[in-house]
Amino acid sequence: MDTARVKTDGIQQRLTDYAAGLNYDALTPEAAHAAKVRVIDTLAALAGGFDGEACRVARRMAARLPDANGATVIGTTIKTTPDMAAFVNATAARYVELNDVYHSPGSAGGHPSDVVMPLLGVAEHARASGRDLIAAVVLGYEIYLRLSDAIGRTAFDCANFSCLGVAVAAGKLLGLTREQIANAMSMAVVPNNILRRVRTGHLSMWKAVTAGHAGKAGVFAALLAREGMDGPPQPFEGKSGWCDHIAGKRFSLEVMGGKGVSFKIQDTMIKPRSSCATTISSILAAEKVAASLKGRLADVERVTVETYESAKTGMGTGEHHWHPDSRETADHSIPYVVAAALMDGTVTPRQFDEAHLRSPELRALLAKIEVVANDGFTRAYEKLPVEHHTRVNVVTRGGERLVGEAGGDKGDLSQPKSDAQIAEKFLGTAEEFLGAGRAKATLDQLWMLEHLENVAAIPAGFVKS
């Protein structure tokens, strides 16, 4: 291949050079620790989502493609091709909305932890070390989040950033040359562009599967590059390229983490509840009211949820938010999660099961809920540091008024989580999945990830009891 073709695309060359120069020793201690935390957190999310219907479908597909030298379908002893493992494992990690999230004013946002499970599978396949995996995760996040900031919201889904981040970081784990990494990039971005339609209106299984699809495409591109396949030249900046037709504009990636610049992985938020990020402040606020309503939900006359404009528009507008027909729609609905929190006291994956989705009591409460935008809360969401404010106002038939509020110093999604909180969240899903003893042993192993010589030990031990 004529490498001059690759060098004519500035973004492609910039990311190739950046990937080639990034290794564990180039990371700050803070970035390395943040990557460990995201591996732990994403495995917790996978344990919570493992039994979801979409996840079972994906595992059936993987079982038909055995590959003893591939990667593990985490939670099982099945080994399949690395790209199919990426599909299954990223889908499971995304299913119950427990994985981390990103928001910065003007960015596209997204769930950069979508890169973690695909990269763990490639690291297993490549017999990579824990340090190699940590560096790959930081690299995948860096690419995802720098693109999110540079491009902002478009008609295309943020999972496209995951596809590219996975392709480049997987190429690094596989030991690809610069030319091969550049080709992997091209074969990721040119044929794989997911529409935001996957998260619009009544949602389907594909809402979670989007993460798996993006991860699979990224790994597949890296595997193709390893075999010698070349991709279209100038994939970003050339005629009919990604900048003009997907990003919708020309952009550069001059600032990247390292050499005194903070790595973007440190900017993502760890979720405290199993739901879409823009519903979480509503859950936290509703929880503060729930105890006072225990046993007397029928007395509720009306509920007003005040939140920031983006949350109101995205998760509190449209009939589907009051009439969800799937867990995928329900966990993106402010009315639903507020009703569930008022009824049960909190929101976990269990609040999205069929019994809750069809509950007459919950449905009756949904009809009493109104969602409105609060200008002050909107301003707090649109500045740095970002604050996620919501106030839940409940009025009973007897005239009693109950108020719960979240955001800022009242409890905020963006507040950093301690290692103890990360451990508590992990054990909250992993103990049921692995049993208490194995869950604790796995957590201890993950906290020492940088000392692991072969990351294959992680999926080998993460088999459902």
XYZ file of C-alpha atoms in Angstrom, residues 157-461:
305
model
C -25.267 7.900 17.562
C -22.337 8.287 19.959
C -21.585 4.587 19.584
C -19.742 5.559 16.405
C -17.040 7.064 18.629
C -16.773 3.700 20.389
C -16.280 1.906 17.076
C -13.300 4.088 16.228
C -11.848 4.021 19.749
C -12.075 0.231 19.838
C -10.503 -0.163 16.385
C -7.447 1.917 17.301
C -6.986 0.532 20.822
C -7.576 -3.042 19.639
C -4.944 -2.481 16.982
C -2.549 -1.406 19.698
C -3.278 -4.574 21.736
C -2.767 -6.715 18.637
C 0.621 -5.150 17.985
C -0.346 -3.650 14.632
C 2.018 -1.393 12.724
C 1.211 2.281 12.231
C 0.025 1.532 8.705
C -2.248 -1.246 9.953
C -3.703 0.945 12.704
C -4.465 3.625 10.106
C -6.203 1.013 7.973
C -8.197 -0.255 10.963
C -9.391 3.313 11.531
C -10.563 3.631 7.961
C -12.375 0.288 8.023
C -14.102 1.335 11.233
C -15.353 4.798 10.260
C -16.252 4.396 6.597
C -18.712 1.453 6.752
C -20.090 1.808 10.314
C -22.253 4.807 11.103
C -25.181 4.269 13.453
C -28.193 6.576 13.339
C -29.543 8.218 16.497
C -32.834 6.565 15.575
C -31.783 3.744 17.927
C -32.583 6.079 20.875
C -35.686 7.853 19.577
C -39.308 7.248 20.591
C -40.344 3.764 21.699
C -37.067 1.878 22.055
C -36.179 -1.679 21.089
C -33.514 -4.175 22.146
C -31.192 -2.450 19.701
C -30.721 0.406 22.176
C -28.296 -1.812 24.122
C -27.182 -3.851 21.124
C -25.855 -0.663 19.508
C -22.892 -0.819 21.901
C -22.222 -4.409 20.914
C -22.512 -3.636 17.215
C -20.031 -0.764 17.491
C -17.569 -2.850 19.501
C -17.827 -5.762 17.079
C -17.217 -3.472 14.099
C -14.185 -1.895 15.742
C -12.607 -5.241 16.621
C -13.401 -6.641 13.167
C -11.658 -3.668 11.536
C -8.528 -4.288 13.631
C -8.568 -8.005 12.793
C -8.922 -7.239 9.091
C -5.990 -4.839 9.264
C -3.901 -7.532 10.979
C -4.591 -9.851 8.038
C -3.419 -7.246 5.529
C -6.678 -5.619 4.411
C -6.400 -1.942 3.572
C -9.168 0.613 3.955
C -10.323 3.573 1.876
C -7.754 6.404 1.872
C -8.555 9.748 3.496
C -11.539 8.356 5.456
C -12.041 11.521 7.488
C -11.058 14.488 5.340
C -11.321 13.131 1.794
C -14.188 13.657 -0.619
C -17.367 11.962 0.720
C -15.495 11.363 3.979
C -16.542 11.121 7.616
C -16.029 14.820 8.419
C -18.414 16.089 5.770
C -21.125 13.445 5.987
C -21.095 12.144 9.581
C -19.475 14.804 11.758
C -21.021 17.490 9.582
C -17.937 19.693 9.844
C -14.175 19.795 9.650
C -12.353 19.516 12.957
C -8.930 18.794 14.418
C -7.731 16.837 17.432
C -4.765 18.939 18.448
C -5.212 18.449 22.211
C -4.977 14.873 23.492
C -4.224 13.482 26.939
C -0.652 13.155 28.171
C 2.405 15.378 28.557
C 0.696 17.546 31.127
C -2.803 17.341 29.622
C -5.356 15.447 31.708
C -6.713 12.241 30.169
C -10.421 12.368 29.380
C -11.171 9.088 31.137
C -11.030 11.027 34.405
C -14.016 13.147 33.310
C -16.654 10.430 33.017
C -19.328 9.903 35.645
C -20.038 6.656 37.482
C -23.750 5.974 37.773
C -25.301 5.313 41.191
C -28.546 3.922 39.711
C -29.576 1.638 36.864
C -31.112 4.126 34.437
C -30.363 6.693 31.752
C -28.088 9.432 33.115
C -30.590 12.222 32.527
C -33.171 10.410 34.675
C -30.903 9.775 37.662
C -31.400 13.107 39.410
C -35.147 12.472 39.167
C -34.674 9.076 40.829
C -32.523 10.516 43.610
C -35.063 13.261 44.264
C -38.018 10.838 44.241
C -36.240 8.535 46.685
C -36.219 11.346 49.249
C -40.009 11.471 49.116
C -40.713 7.747 48.856
C -40.394 6.874 52.538
C -43.121 9.376 53.452
C -45.501 7.768 50.947
C -44.968 4.162 51.894
C -48.292 2.333 51.933
C -50.339 5.259 50.655
C -49.522 5.775 46.983
C -53.244 5.872 46.241
C -53.397 9.166 48.196
C -51.153 10.907 45.646
C -53.106 13.511 43.699
C -50.340 14.846 41.470
C -46.562 14.825 41.022
C -44.588 17.626 39.403
C -41.001 16.924 38.383
C -38.871 20.029 37.836
C -35.668 19.302 35.979
C -33.252 20.781 33.438
C -34.396 21.367 29.866
C -32.296 18.647 28.255
C -33.744 16.015 30.605
C -37.289 17.304 30.147
C -36.995 17.315 26.355
C -35.229 13.974 26.051
C -36.817 11.933 28.844
C -40.013 13.773 29.779
C -41.638 14.703 26.463
C -43.713 12.417 24.242
C -46.427 9.860 24.963
C -43.969 6.956 25.032
C -42.534 8.223 28.319
C -45.937 7.798 29.963
C -46.714 4.521 28.162
C -43.417 2.579 27.994
C -43.741 -0.827 26.370
C -40.225 -2.113 27.038
C -37.489 -1.783 29.624
C -35.475 0.112 27.010
C -38.125 2.856 26.880
C -38.812 2.744 30.628
C -35.216 3.405 31.680
C -35.242 6.481 29.427
C -38.464 7.844 30.962
C -38.524 10.369 33.816
C -42.212 9.679 34.592
C -41.562 5.941 34.798
C -38.494 6.088 37.036
C -40.121 8.631 39.359
C -43.210 6.418 39.668
C -41.038 3.347 40.300
C -38.940 5.144 42.916
C -42.019 6.463 44.716
C -43.541 2.986 44.712
C -40.482 0.906 45.685
C -38.165 3.417 47.345
C -35.374 3.127 44.746
C -34.611 2.027 41.183
C -32.571 -1.085 40.365
C -32.715 -3.408 37.344
C -35.678 -5.135 39.019
C -37.860 -2.043 38.600
C -37.839 -2.638 34.829
C -39.102 -6.213 34.842
C -42.424 -7.266 33.293
C -44.219 -7.133 36.643
C -43.342 -3.457 37.020
C -43.912 -2.572 33.375
C -47.465 -3.987 33.613
C -48.190 -2.916 37.196
C -51.638 -1.224 37.443
C -50.434 0.685 40.527
C -47.388 2.054 38.723
C -49.418 2.890 35.610
C -51.977 4.781 37.694
C -49.189 6.823 39.276
C -47.639 7.577 35.876
C -50.834 9.343 34.817
C -50.445 11.797 37.709
C -46.911 12.905 36.809
C -45.973 16.095 34.995
C -42.438 17.018 33.913
C -41.459 20.669 33.567
C -38.219 22.548 32.865
C -36.688 24.738 35.554
C -34.569 27.572 34.140
C -32.172 27.592 37.089
C -31.639 23.856 36.819
C -31.014 24.245 33.076
C -28.328 26.866 33.684
C -26.629 24.602 36.237
C -26.546 21.776 33.672
C -25.092 23.958 30.927
C -22.013 25.181 32.818
C -18.879 23.649 34.298
C -18.782 21.965 36.699
C -22.026 20.369 35.512
C -24.793 19.917 38.078
C -27.851 17.678 37.591
C -30.743 19.202 39.542
C -34.271 17.849 39.893
C -37.059 18.619 42.355
C -39.948 16.183 42.825
C -43.088 17.777 44.264
C -45.856 15.474 45.504
C -49.306 16.687 46.547
C -51.671 14.271 48.302
C -55.458 14.332 48.284
C -55.358 15.631 51.834
C -53.319 18.647 50.747
C -49.976 17.437 52.109
C -46.964 18.602 50.121
C -43.799 16.526 49.981
C -40.627 17.674 48.246
C -37.422 15.836 47.376
C -34.467 17.475 45.659
C -31.211 16.227 44.151
C -28.285 17.950 42.477
C -25.214 19.866 43.591
C -24.623 19.484 47.323
C -27.886 17.521 47.614
C -26.311 14.577 45.780
C -25.162 14.757 42.170
C -24.327 12.261 39.441
C -21.120 14.160 38.700
C -19.714 13.811 42.218
C -16.549 11.638 42.213
C -17.018 8.147 43.605
C -14.617 6.726 46.172
C -13.023 3.310 45.775
C -15.306 2.115 48.560
C -18.357 3.230 46.567
C -17.024 1.512 43.446
C -16.506 -1.686 45.432
C -20.009 -1.487 46.894
C -21.534 -1.066 43.434
C -19.507 -3.969 42.014
C -20.425 -6.334 44.824
C -24.067 -5.251 44.526
C -24.369 -7.045 41.180
C -21.388 -9.421 41.227
C -22.283 -11.205 44.474
C -25.528 -12.486 42.994
C -23.708 -13.350 39.759
C -20.595 -15.068 41.173
C -21.385 -15.701 44.820
C -19.995 -13.569 47.644
C -16.594 -15.263 47.939
C -15.754 -15.253 44.238
C -17.046 -11.707 43.817
C -14.717 -10.448 46.544
C -11.762 -12.387 45.110
C -12.459 -11.014 41.637
C -12.661 -7.473 42.967
C -9.320 -7.887 44.745
C -7.818 -9.165 41.481
C -9.167 -6.221 39.502
C -7.779 -3.670 41.950
C -4.363 -5.205 41.180
C -4.912 -5.232 37.412
C -1.596 -3.535 36.608
C 0.237 -6.539 38.086
C -1.628 -9.156 36.033
C 0.628 -10.799 33.458
C -2.213 -12.216 31.361
C -5.706 -10.713 31.471
C -7.206 -14.033 30.363
C -7.489 -14.751 34.086
C -10.327 -12.218 34.350
C -12.914 -13.799 31.988
C -11.819 -17.269 33.110
C -12.927 -16.430 36.648
